[in-house]
Amino acid sequence: MIYTVTMNPSIDCFMELSELVEGATNRASEQRMVPGGKGINVSRVLHRFDIGSILLGFTAGFTGAFLKEELTAEGLQAHFTDTPGMTRINMKLKTAKETEVNGPSPEISQDYVSELLRKLELADKDDLLVLSGSLPPSLPADTYRTIAEKTPLKTVVDTSGIPLQKALSARPYLIKPNIDELTALYGQESADTSGAVLLARKAVADGAKNVLVSRGAESALLVSADRVLEAAVPSGTIHSTVGAGDSMVAGFLAGLANGHPPEEAFRWSIAAGSATAFSESLCSKKLVEELLPSVSVNEYKEESV
Ligand SMILES: Nc1ncnc2c1ncn2[C@@H]1O[C@H](COP(=O)(O)OP(=O)(O)OP(=O)(O)O)[C@@H](O)[C@H]1O
Ligand SMILES: O=P(O)(O)OC[C@@]1(O)O[C@H](CO)[C@@H](O)[C@@H]1O
């Protein structure tokens, strides 16, 4: 079983408008509200691949109730813990560009993390744990590390900044930084492909078993102690990149769950990320399957590192 943890979920409110004028009343032509938060997106994509997961994390208020209702109606196992406050609303504004305004998290006390750990005691040692998204600011920055260390489960961590840096020492099976998150982790402004490989290798040296680096339309890398793989990303028309990174995590896990080796799971990951970027919402299995043949993975040339 796969457990996804979304400590700071959201309702994602997508609005389309011709332009966004600061300081004016802007009117949207389209509006759509969907469950959001990185772990939730991973579970929703896994479900499209017919892979079950248990969704953990914290929900609050009527927005939290909406989230649980929607996810349950979709056939997902939403086992969230209710907390005081209100699950946030994240605005996703689509003009010619994508602008996001993510709401603040409710205050979550340490007691709720203890309750989450109790729920994880029911997991089997062969289960997989996905810890995704921002941490509520009321929790310590090492919360993911603490959770990863307290469970015997293979762990995937998809977060950024200090929570990511701290999680490395818990030796996660996989981390999935985008290029900005990876460079920020090591205090750099930017990195080209060889720079990204160097930084991903540092993350491996610091504890990650596999580092899946997304670089938007440019390429993606899968770096582990013994090899570096590079994949070209399919080209297509972008509708919304919200959840593209989460779809990569889900695609990778779906590939593994279907018995494929990591290099093939990497292809699934790119196909799922791009399928989401080319869709209005999260990817369909059909589009992922259509894109798969166009994703090629190669060993990264060592001499150019
Ligand atoms: N312009 C693009 N063309 C094709 N695929 C894309 C494009 N942008 C993103 N993708 C797909 O989405 C994946 C994730 O993209 P990105 O590097 O932006 O990750 P991210 O920042 O984690 O995403 P998110 O927006 O979910 O936070 C890429 O590896 C690729 O498969
Ligand atoms: O604020 P966080 O936790 O970093 O990111 C939350 C979020 O932007 O990430 C998902 C896409 O990856 C969205 O569904 C959600 O709104």
Tab-separated table of C-alpha atoms and ligand atoms in Angstrom:
chain	number	residue	atom	x	y	z
A	1	MET	CA	0.000	0.000	0.000
A	2	ILE	CA	1.086	3.577	-0.633
A	3	TYR	CA	0.402	6.196	2.059
A	4	THR	CA	0.429	9.823	0.948
A	5	VAL	CA	0.697	12.555	3.548
A	6	THR	CA	-0.502	16.084	2.787
A	7	MET	CA	0.083	18.176	5.887
A	8	ASN	CA	-1.101	21.362	4.198
A	9	PRO	CA	-3.835	20.454	1.672
A	10	SER	CA	-5.946	22.960	-0.194
A	11	ILE	CA	-8.892	23.563	-2.371
A	12	ASP	CA	-7.336	24.675	-5.631
A	13	CYS	CA	-9.523	27.360	-7.174
A	14	PHE	CA	-8.651	27.721	-10.860
A	15	MET	CA	-9.790	30.895	-12.608
A	16	GLU	CA	-9.247	31.836	-16.215
A	17	LEU	CA	-9.158	35.465	-17.213
A	18	SER	CA	-7.924	37.356	-20.232
A	19	GLU	CA	-5.584	39.503	-18.171
A	20	LEU	CA	-4.807	40.201	-14.533
A	21	VAL	CA	-4.679	43.866	-13.555
A	22	GLU	CA	-3.255	44.615	-10.141
A	23	GLY	CA	-5.414	47.030	-8.142
A	24	ALA	CA	-8.521	46.478	-10.344
A	25	THR	CA	-11.633	44.259	-10.132
A	26	ASN	CA	-10.738	41.355	-12.406
A	27	ARG	CA	-13.504	39.065	-13.675
A	28	ALA	CA	-12.852	35.457	-14.558
A	29	SER	CA	-14.467	33.665	-17.498
A	30	GLU	CA	-14.059	30.190	-15.945
A	31	GLN	CA	-13.907	28.874	-12.381
A	32	ARG	CA	-13.180	25.373	-11.110
A	33	MET	CA	-12.537	24.057	-7.596
A	34	VAL	CA	-10.694	20.812	-7.016
A	35	PRO	CA	-8.955	19.076	-4.123
A	36	GLY	CA	-5.333	20.206	-3.997
A	37	GLY	CA	-2.103	19.660	-2.148
A	38	LYS	CA	0.848	17.664	-3.374
A	39	GLY	CA	0.233	14.319	-1.632
A	40	ILE	CA	-3.442	14.459	-2.635
A	41	ASN	CA	-2.444	15.011	-6.264
A	42	VAL	CA	-0.109	12.003	-6.074
A	43	SER	CA	-2.993	9.842	-4.791
A	44	ARG	CA	-5.402	11.169	-7.423
A	45	VAL	CA	-2.989	10.315	-10.236
A	46	LEU	CA	-2.194	6.880	-8.757
A	47	HIS	CA	-5.948	6.207	-8.702
A	48	ARG	CA	-6.073	6.906	-12.451
A	49	PHE	CA	-3.488	4.144	-12.816
A	50	ASP	CA	-5.726	1.866	-10.692
A	51	ILE	CA	-3.227	2.004	-7.841
A	52	GLY	CA	-4.749	2.383	-4.393
A	53	SER	CA	-3.387	4.637	-1.681
A	54	ILE	CA	-4.384	5.896	1.734
A	55	LEU	CA	-4.503	9.657	2.085
A	56	LEU	CA	-3.347	11.108	5.391
A	57	GLY	CA	-2.859	14.665	6.577
A	58	PHE	CA	-4.891	17.404	8.202
A	59	THR	CA	-8.217	18.899	7.156
A	60	ALA	CA	-10.191	21.669	8.820
A	61	GLY	CA	-13.446	23.581	8.522
A	62	PHE	CA	-15.924	23.515	5.644
A	63	THR	CA	-13.135	23.612	3.072
A	64	GLY	CA	-11.653	20.496	4.661
A	65	ALA	CA	-15.101	18.831	4.615
A	66	PHE	CA	-15.446	19.647	0.884
A	67	LEU	CA	-12.030	18.148	0.267
A	68	LYS	CA	-12.912	14.867	1.983
A	69	GLU	CA	-16.302	14.647	0.245
A	70	GLU	CA	-14.786	15.189	-3.187
A	71	LEU	CA	-11.975	12.706	-2.661
A	72	THR	CA	-14.277	10.059	-1.251
A	73	ALA	CA	-16.701	10.549	-4.171
A	74	GLU	CA	-13.731	9.992	-6.496
A	75	GLY	CA	-13.158	6.612	-4.829
A	76	LEU	CA	-10.125	7.568	-2.744
A	77	GLN	CA	-9.448	6.483	0.836
A	78	ALA	CA	-9.349	9.853	2.617
A	79	HIS	CA	-8.250	9.184	6.215
A	80	PHE	CA	-7.441	12.751	7.198
A	81	THR	CA	-7.322	14.013	10.775
A	82	ASP	CA	-9.611	16.954	11.566
A	83	THR	CA	-7.981	19.935	13.197
A	84	PRO	CA	-9.252	23.365	14.241
A	85	GLY	CA	-9.177	26.193	11.704
A	86	MET	CA	-9.809	26.114	7.968
A	87	THR	CA	-8.109	24.212	5.152
A	88	ARG	CA	-6.638	26.840	2.851
A	89	ILE	CA	-7.808	27.909	-0.604
A	90	ASN	CA	-5.095	28.227	-3.256
A	91	MET	CA	-5.853	30.494	-6.190
A	92	LYS	CA	-4.524	29.387	-9.576
A	93	LEU	CA	-4.991	32.244	-12.019
A	94	LYS	CA	-4.555	31.503	-15.678
A	95	THR	CA	-3.958	34.349	-18.125
A	96	ALA	CA	-1.226	34.049	-20.744
A	97	LYS	CA	0.868	33.093	-17.708
A	98	GLU	CA	0.122	31.063	-14.587
A	99	THR	CA	-0.072	32.989	-11.302
A	100	GLU	CA	-0.577	31.193	-7.995
A	101	VAL	CA	-1.605	32.578	-4.621
A	102	ASN	CA	-1.486	29.836	-1.997
A	103	GLY	CA	-3.420	30.503	1.208
A	104	PRO	CA	-1.998	30.167	4.716
A	105	SER	CA	-2.132	26.897	6.612
A	106	PRO	CA	-4.236	26.516	9.742
A	107	GLU	CA	-2.162	26.148	12.887
A	108	ILE	CA	-1.330	22.489	13.450
A	109	SER	CA	0.007	21.384	16.828
A	110	GLN	CA	2.521	18.615	17.453
A	111	ASP	CA	-0.275	16.433	18.935
A	112	TYR	CA	-1.724	16.014	15.454
A	113	VAL	CA	1.625	14.824	14.127
A	114	SER	CA	1.655	12.216	16.927
A	115	GLU	CA	-1.820	11.129	15.789
A	116	LEU	CA	-0.575	10.840	12.210
A	117	LEU	CA	2.301	8.667	13.401
A	118	ARG	CA	-0.199	6.432	15.214
A	119	LYS	CA	-2.121	5.991	11.945
A	120	LEU	CA	1.124	5.040	10.223
A	121	GLU	CA	1.711	2.294	12.797
A	122	LEU	CA	-0.959	0.324	10.893
A	123	ALA	CA	1.267	0.270	7.801
A	124	ASP	CA	3.127	-2.822	6.713
A	125	LYS	CA	6.922	-2.549	6.553
A	126	ASP	CA	6.801	-3.038	2.749
A	127	ASP	CA	4.426	-0.094	2.292
A	128	LEU	CA	5.569	3.175	0.829
A	129	LEU	CA	5.209	6.622	2.356
A	130	VAL	CA	4.951	9.826	0.308
A	131	LEU	CA	5.529	13.072	2.220
A	132	SER	CA	4.620	15.941	-0.089
A	133	GLY	CA	4.170	19.681	-0.035
A	134	SER	CA	4.779	22.535	2.346
A	135	LEU	CA	4.701	22.067	6.102
A	136	PRO	CA	2.308	24.135	8.193
A	137	PRO	CA	4.575	26.878	9.619
A	138	SER	CA	3.469	25.956	13.169
A	139	LEU	CA	5.367	22.655	12.858
A	140	PRO	CA	9.148	22.284	13.164
A	141	ALA	CA	11.083	22.276	9.887
A	142	ASP	CA	12.371	18.760	10.636
A	143	THR	CA	8.864	17.256	10.799
A	144	TYR	CA	9.322	15.176	7.621
A	145	ARG	CA	12.649	13.858	8.886
A	146	THR	CA	11.052	12.941	12.219
A	147	ILE	CA	8.206	11.085	10.501
A	148	ALA	CA	10.556	9.327	8.069
A	149	GLU	CA	12.826	8.252	10.936
A	150	LYS	CA	9.967	7.008	13.096
A	151	THR	CA	8.520	4.665	10.469
A	152	PRO	CA	10.294	1.717	8.842
A	153	LEU	CA	8.693	2.594	5.489
A	154	LYS	CA	10.458	3.438	2.248
A	155	THR	CA	9.903	7.184	1.952
A	156	VAL	CA	9.452	9.653	-0.889
A	157	VAL	CA	9.879	13.317	0.010
A	158	ASP	CA	8.669	16.096	-2.295
A	159	THR	CA	9.137	19.403	-0.570
A	160	SER	CA	11.564	22.314	-0.639
A	161	GLY	CA	13.851	24.477	1.497
A	162	ILE	CA	14.845	23.529	5.024
A	163	PRO	CA	12.256	20.713	5.391
A	164	LEU	CA	13.842	19.049	2.326
A	165	GLN	CA	17.383	19.658	3.526
A	166	LYS	CA	16.563	18.176	6.936
A	167	ALA	CA	14.746	15.185	5.427
A	168	LEU	CA	17.875	14.039	3.570
A	169	SER	CA	19.484	12.586	6.689
A	170	ALA	CA	16.476	10.229	7.040
A	171	ARG	CA	17.777	8.617	3.813
A	172	PRO	CA	14.613	8.916	1.657
A	173	TYR	CA	14.219	6.475	-1.232
A	174	LEU	CA	13.307	9.339	-3.591
A	175	ILE	CA	13.231	13.110	-3.588
A	176	LYS	CA	11.782	15.150	-6.476
A	177	PRO	CA	13.074	18.689	-6.527
A	178	ASN	CA	12.488	20.907	-9.533
A	179	ILE	CA	15.625	22.695	-10.674
A	180	ASP	CA	14.905	25.814	-8.591
A	181	GLU	CA	14.360	23.739	-5.460
A	182	LEU	CA	17.575	21.801	-6.108
A	183	THR	CA	19.716	24.904	-6.653
A	184	ALA	CA	18.163	26.609	-3.609
A	185	LEU	CA	18.993	23.545	-1.510
A	186	TYR	CA	22.682	24.196	-2.121
A	187	GLY	CA	22.528	28.003	-2.156
A	188	GLN	CA	22.946	28.424	-5.905
A	189	GLU	CA	21.057	30.747	-8.224
A	190	SER	CA	20.807	28.421	-11.210
A	191	ALA	CA	22.363	25.367	-12.814
A	192	ASP	CA	22.719	23.960	-16.315
A	193	THR	CA	22.480	20.204	-16.901
A	194	SER	CA	25.970	19.378	-15.627
A	195	GLY	CA	25.468	21.696	-12.639
A	196	ALA	CA	22.158	19.971	-11.884
A	197	VAL	CA	23.890	16.582	-12.022
A	198	LEU	CA	26.537	17.791	-9.549
A	199	LEU	CA	23.910	19.099	-7.148
A	200	ALA	CA	21.793	15.957	-7.431
A	201	ARG	CA	24.911	13.917	-6.634
A	202	LYS	CA	25.397	16.070	-3.537
A	203	ALA	CA	21.830	15.246	-2.518
A	204	VAL	CA	22.651	11.543	-2.986
A	205	ALA	CA	25.792	11.978	-0.855
A	206	ASP	CA	23.630	13.751	1.732
A	207	GLY	CA	21.243	10.790	1.972
A	208	ALA	CA	18.753	10.546	-0.921
A	209	LYS	CA	18.835	7.200	-2.714
A	210	ASN	CA	17.305	8.591	-5.923
A	211	VAL	CA	16.967	12.209	-6.997
A	212	LEU	CA	14.392	12.965	-9.676
A	213	VAL	CA	15.085	16.461	-10.984
A	214	SER	CA	12.492	18.164	-13.159
A	215	ARG	CA	13.590	21.024	-15.392
A	216	GLY	CA	10.259	22.015	-16.951
A	217	ALA	CA	10.320	21.725	-20.745
A	218	GLU	CA	14.106	21.265	-20.821
A	219	SER	CA	14.753	17.759	-19.539
A	220	ALA	CA	14.624	15.633	-16.426
A	221	LEU	CA	17.304	13.703	-14.564
A	222	LEU	CA	17.281	10.618	-12.402
A	223	VAL	CA	20.417	10.489	-10.285
A	224	SER	CA	21.479	7.714	-7.908
A	225	ALA	CA	24.841	6.593	-6.498
A	226	ASP	CA	25.715	4.446	-9.501
A	227	ARG	CA	24.190	6.262	-12.484
A	228	VAL	CA	22.732	9.367	-14.019
A	229	LEU	CA	19.860	9.156	-16.505
A	230	GLU	CA	18.605	12.023	-18.604
A	231	ALA	CA	15.272	12.227	-20.397
A	232	ALA	CA	13.982	14.636	-22.999
A	233	VAL	CA	10.517	15.971	-22.248
A	234	PRO	CA	7.760	15.643	-24.895
A	235	SER	CA	6.653	18.873	-26.523
A	236	GLY	CA	3.031	19.955	-26.563
A	237	THR	CA	0.630	22.733	-25.654
A	238	ILE	CA	0.671	23.636	-21.976
A	239	HIS	CA	-2.724	24.025	-20.309
A	240	SER	CA	-1.730	24.043	-16.648
A	241	THR	CA	1.418	22.879	-14.939
A	242	VAL	CA	-0.283	22.712	-11.518
A	243	GLY	CA	0.352	19.191	-10.247
A	244	ALA	CA	2.839	18.306	-13.033
A	245	GLY	CA	5.560	17.624	-10.466
A	246	ASP	CA	3.174	15.524	-8.344
A	247	SER	CA	2.198	13.571	-11.456
A	248	MET	CA	5.892	12.794	-11.966
A	249	VAL	CA	6.065	11.294	-8.485
A	250	ALA	CA	2.878	9.300	-9.112
A	251	GLY	CA	4.092	8.178	-12.552
A	252	PHE	CA	7.368	6.962	-11.086
A	253	LEU	CA	5.600	5.019	-8.322
A	254	ALA	CA	3.066	3.614	-10.806
A	255	GLY	CA	5.937	2.405	-12.980
A	256	LEU	CA	7.554	0.650	-10.023
A	257	ALA	CA	4.207	-0.760	-8.842
A	258	ASN	CA	3.754	-2.260	-12.310
A	259	GLY	CA	7.030	-4.119	-11.892
A	260	HIS	CA	9.249	-1.871	-14.014
A	261	PRO	CA	12.859	-1.010	-13.172
A	262	PRO	CA	13.712	2.594	-12.169
A	263	GLU	CA	14.758	3.635	-15.708
A	264	GLU	CA	11.334	2.633	-17.054
A	265	ALA	CA	9.564	4.187	-14.042
A	266	PHE	CA	11.481	7.366	-14.942
A	267	ARG	CA	9.855	7.293	-18.423
A	268	TRP	CA	6.412	6.886	-16.828
A	269	SER	CA	7.245	9.808	-14.594
A	270	ILE	CA	8.044	12.163	-17.490
A	271	ALA	CA	5.007	11.000	-19.477
A	272	ALA	CA	2.741	11.636	-16.458
A	273	GLY	CA	4.284	15.071	-15.726
A	274	SER	CA	3.896	16.197	-19.310
A	275	ALA	CA	0.412	14.665	-19.650
A	276	THR	CA	-0.691	16.812	-16.706
A	277	ALA	CA	1.007	19.910	-18.162
A	278	PHE	CA	-0.886	19.279	-21.432
A	279	SER	CA	-4.248	18.797	-19.630
A	280	GLU	CA	-6.623	21.180	-17.876
A	281	SER	CA	-6.436	19.098	-14.731
A	282	LEU	CA	-4.383	16.088	-13.655
A	283	CYS	CA	-3.338	13.605	-16.349
A	284	SER	CA	-5.448	10.731	-17.629
A	285	LYS	CA	-3.941	7.244	-17.915
A	286	LYS	CA	-4.790	7.341	-21.626
A	287	LEU	CA	-2.708	10.445	-22.330
A	288	VAL	CA	0.206	9.088	-20.280
A	289	GLU	CA	0.126	5.914	-22.379
A	290	GLU	CA	0.007	7.983	-25.560
A	291	LEU	CA	3.045	10.042	-24.532
A	292	LEU	CA	5.150	7.130	-23.244
A	293	PRO	CA	6.615	6.103	-26.629
A	294	SER	CA	7.915	9.655	-27.167
A	295	VAL	CA	9.929	9.654	-23.907
A	296	SER	CA	13.464	8.400	-24.358
A	297	VAL	CA	15.896	7.937	-21.502
A	298	ASN	CA	19.669	7.924	-21.940
A	299	GLU	CA	22.686	7.466	-19.715
A	300	TYR	CA	24.111	10.914	-19.036
A	301	LYS	CA	27.571	11.234	-20.637
A	302	GLU	CA	30.048	11.053	-17.766
A	303	GLU	CA	32.839	12.974	-19.572
A	304	SER	CA	30.670	16.095	-19.810
A	305	VAL	CA	29.966	16.149	-16.041
B	1	LIG	N1	6.652	23.264	-21.033
B	1	LIG	C1	6.565	21.931	-20.789
B	1	LIG	N2	6.487	21.043	-21.815
B	1	LIG	C2	6.398	19.716	-21.607
B	1	LIG	N3	6.359	19.170	-20.369
B	1	LIG	C3	6.421	20.010	-19.316
B	1	LIG	C4	6.528	21.426	-19.456
B	1	LIG	N4	6.561	21.982	-18.207
B	1	LIG	C5	6.479	20.951	-17.347
B	1	LIG	N5	6.387	19.789	-18.007
B	1	LIG	C6	6.280	18.437	-17.428
B	1	LIG	O1	6.030	18.543	-16.056
B	1	LIG	C7	7.121	18.022	-15.319
B	1	LIG	C8	7.318	18.840	-14.061
B	1	LIG	O2	7.639	20.158	-14.424
B	1	LIG	P1	8.398	21.186	-13.487
B	1	LIG	O3	9.856	21.053	-13.653
B	1	LIG	O4	7.777	22.506	-13.794
B	1	LIG	O5	8.058	20.611	-12.040
B	1	LIG	P2	7.445	21.283	-10.761
B	1	LIG	O6	7.919	22.714	-10.662
B	1	LIG	O7	7.696	20.373	-9.651
B	1	LIG	O8	5.917	21.240	-11.131
B	1	LIG	P3	4.683	21.865	-10.332
B	1	LIG	O9	4.197	22.969	-11.250
B	1	LIG	O10	3.745	20.742	-10.179
B	1	LIG	O11	5.214	22.385	-9.003
B	1	LIG	C9	8.300	18.036	-16.287
B	1	LIG	O12	9.294	17.072	-16.003
B	1	LIG	C10	7.598	17.699	-17.587
B	1	LIG	O13	7.337	16.311	-17.685
B	2	LIG	O1	1.975	25.288	-0.872
B	2	LIG	P1	2.538	23.933	-1.247
B	2	LIG	O2	2.166	22.880	-0.279
B	2	LIG	O3	4.007	23.981	-1.556
B	2	LIG	O4	1.896	23.559	-2.668
B	2	LIG	C1	0.506	23.396	-2.768
B	2	LIG	C2	0.117	23.330	-4.224
B	2	LIG	O5	0.448	24.527	-4.942
B	2	LIG	O6	0.821	22.251	-4.829
B	2	LIG	C3	-0.024	21.493	-5.675
B	2	LIG	C4	0.612	21.345	-7.021
B	2	LIG	O7	1.860	20.727	-6.923
B	2	LIG	C5	-1.348	22.209	-5.692
B	2	LIG	O8	-2.415	21.296	-5.789
B	2	LIG	C6	-1.360	23.008	-4.424
B	2	LIG	O9	-2.181	24.137	-4.476
